[in-house]
Amino acid sequence: MQKKKSLRGRVDGAPNPIDIHVGNRVRMRRTLLGMSQEKLGEELGLTFQQVQKYERGMNRIGASRLWDISKVLNTPIEFFYEGINEDIEQLSPRHINKTDHAEGLEECIASLDGDPMNRRETLELVRAYYKIPDRNLAKKVFELTKSLATSFNASEIEKEEK
């Protein structure tokens, strides 16, 4: 007996990677703005738990809700879809209904979770960087950070060679 696919297009009912990606982008934008889940929820007439479910991709964000989120977060709707790669695109419901891509789902979700751009630390660093009012000083901080990363990587290579 064949299992029936859920409304998400997945047999197991797990979140679709596109929903996870959109949720990650909501979290990224919210964090860059320094907005809490509570504040976003308040602006949208939702609880912070609902915002949390959207950000994790556990609940799908409908078109009208995404419109509202884009207005509250002051960003175009396209922002939430930026960066969807071919692997994620192949797991959209229209593709899943044609073929079974379940074997690639775990790797796809892992790549979303492992992306440093989805880490809170990264988002807070970017937000702090853009709060530096003197753009010349900000550029020096940027160059210093790049230099530190380069020298750290070089010292790690030297350790491995010894």
Short mmCIF file of the C-alpha atoms (twelve columns), coordinates in Angstrom:
data_MODEL
# 
_entry.id   MODEL 
# 
loop_
_atom_site.group_PDB 
_atom_site.id 
_atom_site.type_symbol 
_atom_site.label_atom_id 
_atom_site.label_alt_id 
_atom_site.label_comp_id 
_atom_site.label_asym_id 
_atom_site.label_seq_id 
_atom_site.Cartn_x 
_atom_site.Cartn_y 
_atom_site.Cartn_z 
_atom_site.pdbx_PDB_model_num 
ATOM 1   C CA . MET A 1   0.000  0.000  0.000   1 
ATOM 2   C CA . GLN A 2   1.433  3.375  -1.014  1 
ATOM 3   C CA . LYS A 3   1.484  6.089  1.654   1 
ATOM 4   C CA . LYS A 4   -0.446 9.224  0.871   1 
ATOM 5   C CA . LYS A 5   1.621  12.392 0.451   1 
ATOM 6   C CA . SER A 6   0.853  15.201 2.854   1 
ATOM 7   C CA . LEU A 7   -0.112 18.707 1.807   1 
ATOM 8   C CA . ARG A 8   3.561  19.555 2.079   1 
ATOM 9   C CA . GLY A 9   4.246  17.104 -0.742  1 
ATOM 10  C CA . ARG A 10  6.166  14.755 1.546   1 
ATOM 11  C CA . VAL A 11  5.131  11.293 2.684   1 
ATOM 12  C CA . ASP A 12  6.601  11.772 6.177   1 
ATOM 13  C CA . GLY A 13  5.024  15.232 6.711   1 
ATOM 14  C CA . ALA A 14  8.438  16.821 7.422   1 
ATOM 15  C CA . PRO A 15  8.918  20.468 6.480   1 
ATOM 16  C CA . ASN A 16  9.805  21.122 2.879   1 
ATOM 17  C CA . PRO A 17  13.335 22.563 2.462   1 
ATOM 18  C CA . ILE A 18  11.881 25.593 0.673   1 
ATOM 19  C CA . ASP A 19  9.730  26.356 3.732   1 
ATOM 20  C CA . ILE A 20  12.829 25.929 5.912   1 
ATOM 21  C CA . HIS A 21  14.817 28.265 3.640   1 
ATOM 22  C CA . VAL A 22  12.109 30.952 3.707   1 
ATOM 23  C CA . GLY A 23  11.872 30.632 7.495   1 
ATOM 24  C CA . ASN A 24  15.654 30.966 7.817   1 
ATOM 25  C CA . ARG A 25  15.530 34.126 5.726   1 
ATOM 26  C CA . VAL A 26  12.762 35.559 7.955   1 
ATOM 27  C CA . ARG A 27  14.940 34.842 11.009  1 
ATOM 28  C CA . MET A 28  17.987 36.346 9.290   1 
ATOM 29  C CA . ARG A 29  16.213 39.582 8.404   1 
ATOM 30  C CA . ARG A 30  14.537 39.860 11.816  1 
ATOM 31  C CA . THR A 31  17.873 39.349 13.580  1 
ATOM 32  C CA . LEU A 32  19.672 41.832 11.320  1 
ATOM 33  C CA . LEU A 33  17.080 44.404 12.325  1 
ATOM 34  C CA . GLY A 34  17.543 43.548 16.011  1 
ATOM 35  C CA . MET A 35  13.899 42.557 16.314  1 
ATOM 36  C CA . SER A 36  12.773 39.834 18.717  1 
ATOM 37  C CA . GLN A 37  10.363 37.047 17.809  1 
ATOM 38  C CA . GLU A 38  7.948  38.605 20.301  1 
ATOM 39  C CA . LYS A 39  8.092  41.998 18.560  1 
ATOM 40  C CA . LEU A 40  7.613  40.466 15.092  1 
ATOM 41  C CA . GLY A 41  4.712  38.416 16.408  1 
ATOM 42  C CA . GLU A 42  3.169  41.510 17.976  1 
ATOM 43  C CA . GLU A 43  3.443  43.419 14.680  1 
ATOM 44  C CA . LEU A 44  1.787  40.499 12.846  1 
ATOM 45  C CA . GLY A 45  -0.837 39.705 15.491  1 
ATOM 46  C CA . LEU A 46  0.822  36.354 16.288  1 
ATOM 47  C CA . THR A 47  2.471  34.708 19.257  1 
ATOM 48  C CA . PHE A 48  6.249  34.358 19.330  1 
ATOM 49  C CA . GLN A 49  5.690  30.579 19.170  1 
ATOM 50  C CA . GLN A 50  4.001  30.956 15.788  1 
ATOM 51  C CA . VAL A 51  6.882  33.121 14.544  1 
ATOM 52  C CA . GLN A 52  9.246  30.439 15.828  1 
ATOM 53  C CA . LYS A 53  7.374  27.757 13.863  1 
ATOM 54  C CA . TYR A 54  7.530  29.889 10.716  1 
ATOM 55  C CA . GLU A 55  11.257 30.475 11.166  1 
ATOM 56  C CA . ARG A 56  11.943 26.758 11.581  1 
ATOM 57  C CA . GLY A 57  9.838  25.872 8.565   1 
ATOM 58  C CA . MET A 58  7.516  23.775 10.731  1 
ATOM 59  C CA . ASN A 59  4.569  25.877 9.575   1 
ATOM 60  C CA . ARG A 60  4.297  27.159 6.056   1 
ATOM 61  C CA . ILE A 61  4.024  30.887 5.532   1 
ATOM 62  C CA . GLY A 62  1.043  31.744 3.363   1 
ATOM 63  C CA . ALA A 63  1.193  34.420 0.675   1 
ATOM 64  C CA . SER A 64  -0.706 37.078 2.650   1 
ATOM 65  C CA . ARG A 65  1.358  36.411 5.775   1 
ATOM 66  C CA . LEU A 66  4.617  36.616 3.788   1 
ATOM 67  C CA . TRP A 67  3.394  39.932 2.402   1 
ATOM 68  C CA . ASP A 68  2.854  41.221 5.947   1 
ATOM 69  C CA . ILE A 69  6.236  39.891 7.101   1 
ATOM 70  C CA . SER A 70  7.972  41.627 4.193   1 
ATOM 71  C CA . LYS A 71  6.316  44.928 5.138   1 
ATOM 72  C CA . VAL A 72  7.167  44.626 8.861   1 
ATOM 73  C CA . LEU A 73  10.757 43.610 8.069   1 
ATOM 74  C CA . ASN A 74  11.001 46.288 5.350   1 
ATOM 75  C CA . THR A 75  12.298 43.968 2.645   1 
ATOM 76  C CA . PRO A 76  10.962 42.769 -0.711  1 
ATOM 77  C CA . ILE A 77  9.321  39.329 -0.830  1 
ATOM 78  C CA . GLU A 78  12.062 38.143 -3.196  1 
ATOM 79  C CA . PHE A 79  14.512 38.410 -0.294  1 
ATOM 80  C CA . PHE A 80  12.986 35.320 1.315   1 
ATOM 81  C CA . TYR A 81  13.676 33.206 -1.775  1 
ATOM 82  C CA . GLU A 82  17.219 34.409 -2.476  1 
ATOM 83  C CA . GLY A 83  19.836 31.699 -2.305  1 
ATOM 84  C CA . ILE A 84  17.617 28.713 -3.030  1 
ATOM 85  C CA . ASN A 85  19.987 26.357 -4.775  1 
ATOM 86  C CA . GLU A 86  19.152 23.654 -7.288  1 
ATOM 87  C CA . ASP A 87  19.146 20.888 -4.661  1 
ATOM 88  C CA . ILE A 88  16.505 22.707 -2.629  1 
ATOM 89  C CA . GLU A 89  14.529 23.623 -5.753  1 
ATOM 90  C CA . GLN A 90  14.383 19.945 -6.742  1 
ATOM 91  C CA . LEU A 91  12.595 19.230 -3.442  1 
ATOM 92  C CA . SER A 92  9.709  21.594 -4.184  1 
ATOM 93  C CA . PRO A 93  6.284  19.919 -4.146  1 
ATOM 94  C CA . ARG A 94  5.954  20.143 -7.927  1 
ATOM 95  C CA . HIS A 95  9.134  18.067 -8.338  1 
ATOM 96  C CA . ILE A 96  8.410  15.704 -5.449  1 
ATOM 97  C CA . ASN A 97  5.087  14.783 -7.018  1 
ATOM 98  C CA . LYS A 98  6.897  13.733 -10.209 1 
ATOM 99  C CA . THR A 99  9.712  11.734 -8.603  1 
ATOM 100 C CA . ASP A 100 10.839 10.660 -5.153  1 
ATOM 101 C CA . HIS A 101 13.673 12.840 -3.847  1 
ATOM 102 C CA . ALA A 102 13.483 11.724 -0.210  1 
ATOM 103 C CA . GLU A 103 17.063 10.463 -0.206  1 
ATOM 104 C CA . GLY A 104 18.435 13.973 -0.743  1 
ATOM 105 C CA . LEU A 105 16.272 15.675 1.867   1 
ATOM 106 C CA . GLU A 106 18.462 15.033 4.900   1 
ATOM 107 C CA . GLU A 107 21.566 16.371 3.154   1 
ATOM 108 C CA . CYS A 108 19.656 19.412 1.962   1 
ATOM 109 C CA . ILE A 109 18.338 20.238 5.438   1 
ATOM 110 C CA . ALA A 110 21.803 19.652 6.925   1 
ATOM 111 C CA . SER A 111 23.311 22.112 4.433   1 
ATOM 112 C CA . LEU A 112 20.755 24.737 5.497   1 
ATOM 113 C CA . ASP A 113 21.533 24.164 9.172   1 
ATOM 114 C CA . GLY A 114 25.300 24.174 8.579   1 
ATOM 115 C CA . ASP A 115 25.357 27.402 6.582   1 
ATOM 116 C CA . PRO A 116 27.251 30.030 8.614   1 
ATOM 117 C CA . MET A 117 24.909 32.698 7.229   1 
ATOM 118 C CA . ASN A 118 22.093 31.083 9.216   1 
ATOM 119 C CA . ARG A 119 23.947 31.375 12.547  1 
ATOM 120 C CA . ARG A 120 22.846 33.972 15.061  1 
ATOM 121 C CA . GLU A 121 26.480 34.952 15.685  1 
ATOM 122 C CA . THR A 122 26.939 35.830 12.011  1 
ATOM 123 C CA . LEU A 123 23.776 37.901 11.924  1 
ATOM 124 C CA . GLU A 124 24.693 39.778 15.100  1 
ATOM 125 C CA . LEU A 125 28.196 40.436 13.747  1 
ATOM 126 C CA . VAL A 126 26.780 41.876 10.524  1 
ATOM 127 C CA . ARG A 127 24.261 43.978 12.433  1 
ATOM 128 C CA . ALA A 128 27.008 45.344 14.731  1 
ATOM 129 C CA . TYR A 129 29.230 46.082 11.728  1 
ATOM 130 C CA . TYR A 130 26.542 48.187 10.062  1 
ATOM 131 C CA . LYS A 131 25.960 50.104 13.289  1 
ATOM 132 C CA . ILE A 132 29.480 51.550 13.084  1 
ATOM 133 C CA . PRO A 133 28.710 55.149 12.070  1 
ATOM 134 C CA . ASP A 134 32.160 55.914 10.638  1 
ATOM 135 C CA . ARG A 135 32.281 53.942 7.366   1 
ATOM 136 C CA . ASN A 136 36.073 54.355 7.101   1 
ATOM 137 C CA . LEU A 137 36.432 52.757 10.535  1 
ATOM 138 C CA . ALA A 138 33.981 50.034 9.507   1 
ATOM 139 C CA . LYS A 139 36.139 49.279 6.464   1 
ATOM 140 C CA . LYS A 140 39.210 48.980 8.723   1 
ATOM 141 C CA . VAL A 141 37.331 46.560 10.999  1 
ATOM 142 C CA . PHE A 142 36.368 44.569 7.922   1 
ATOM 143 C CA . GLU A 143 39.981 44.452 6.685   1 
ATOM 144 C CA . LEU A 144 41.204 43.486 10.165  1 
ATOM 145 C CA . THR A 145 38.704 40.625 10.320  1 
ATOM 146 C CA . LYS A 146 39.776 39.358 6.906   1 
ATOM 147 C CA . SER A 147 43.425 39.616 7.910   1 
ATOM 148 C CA . LEU A 148 42.842 37.688 11.144  1 
ATOM 149 C CA . ALA A 149 40.992 34.949 9.284   1 
ATOM 150 C CA . THR A 150 43.779 34.680 6.705   1 
ATOM 151 C CA . SER A 151 46.539 34.534 9.330   1 
ATOM 152 C CA . PHE A 152 44.575 31.998 11.389  1 
ATOM 153 C CA . ASN A 153 44.121 29.763 8.342   1 
ATOM 154 C CA . ALA A 154 47.838 30.054 7.504   1 
ATOM 155 C CA . SER A 155 48.875 29.065 11.051  1 
ATOM 156 C CA . GLU A 156 46.509 26.055 10.929  1 
ATOM 157 C CA . ILE A 157 48.105 24.913 7.658   1 
ATOM 158 C CA . GLU A 158 51.564 25.263 9.217   1 
ATOM 159 C CA . LYS A 159 50.499 23.124 12.191  1 
ATOM 160 C CA . GLU A 160 49.183 20.411 9.873   1 
ATOM 161 C CA . GLU A 161 52.442 20.367 7.902   1 
ATOM 162 C CA . LYS A 162 54.548 19.812 11.045  1 
# 
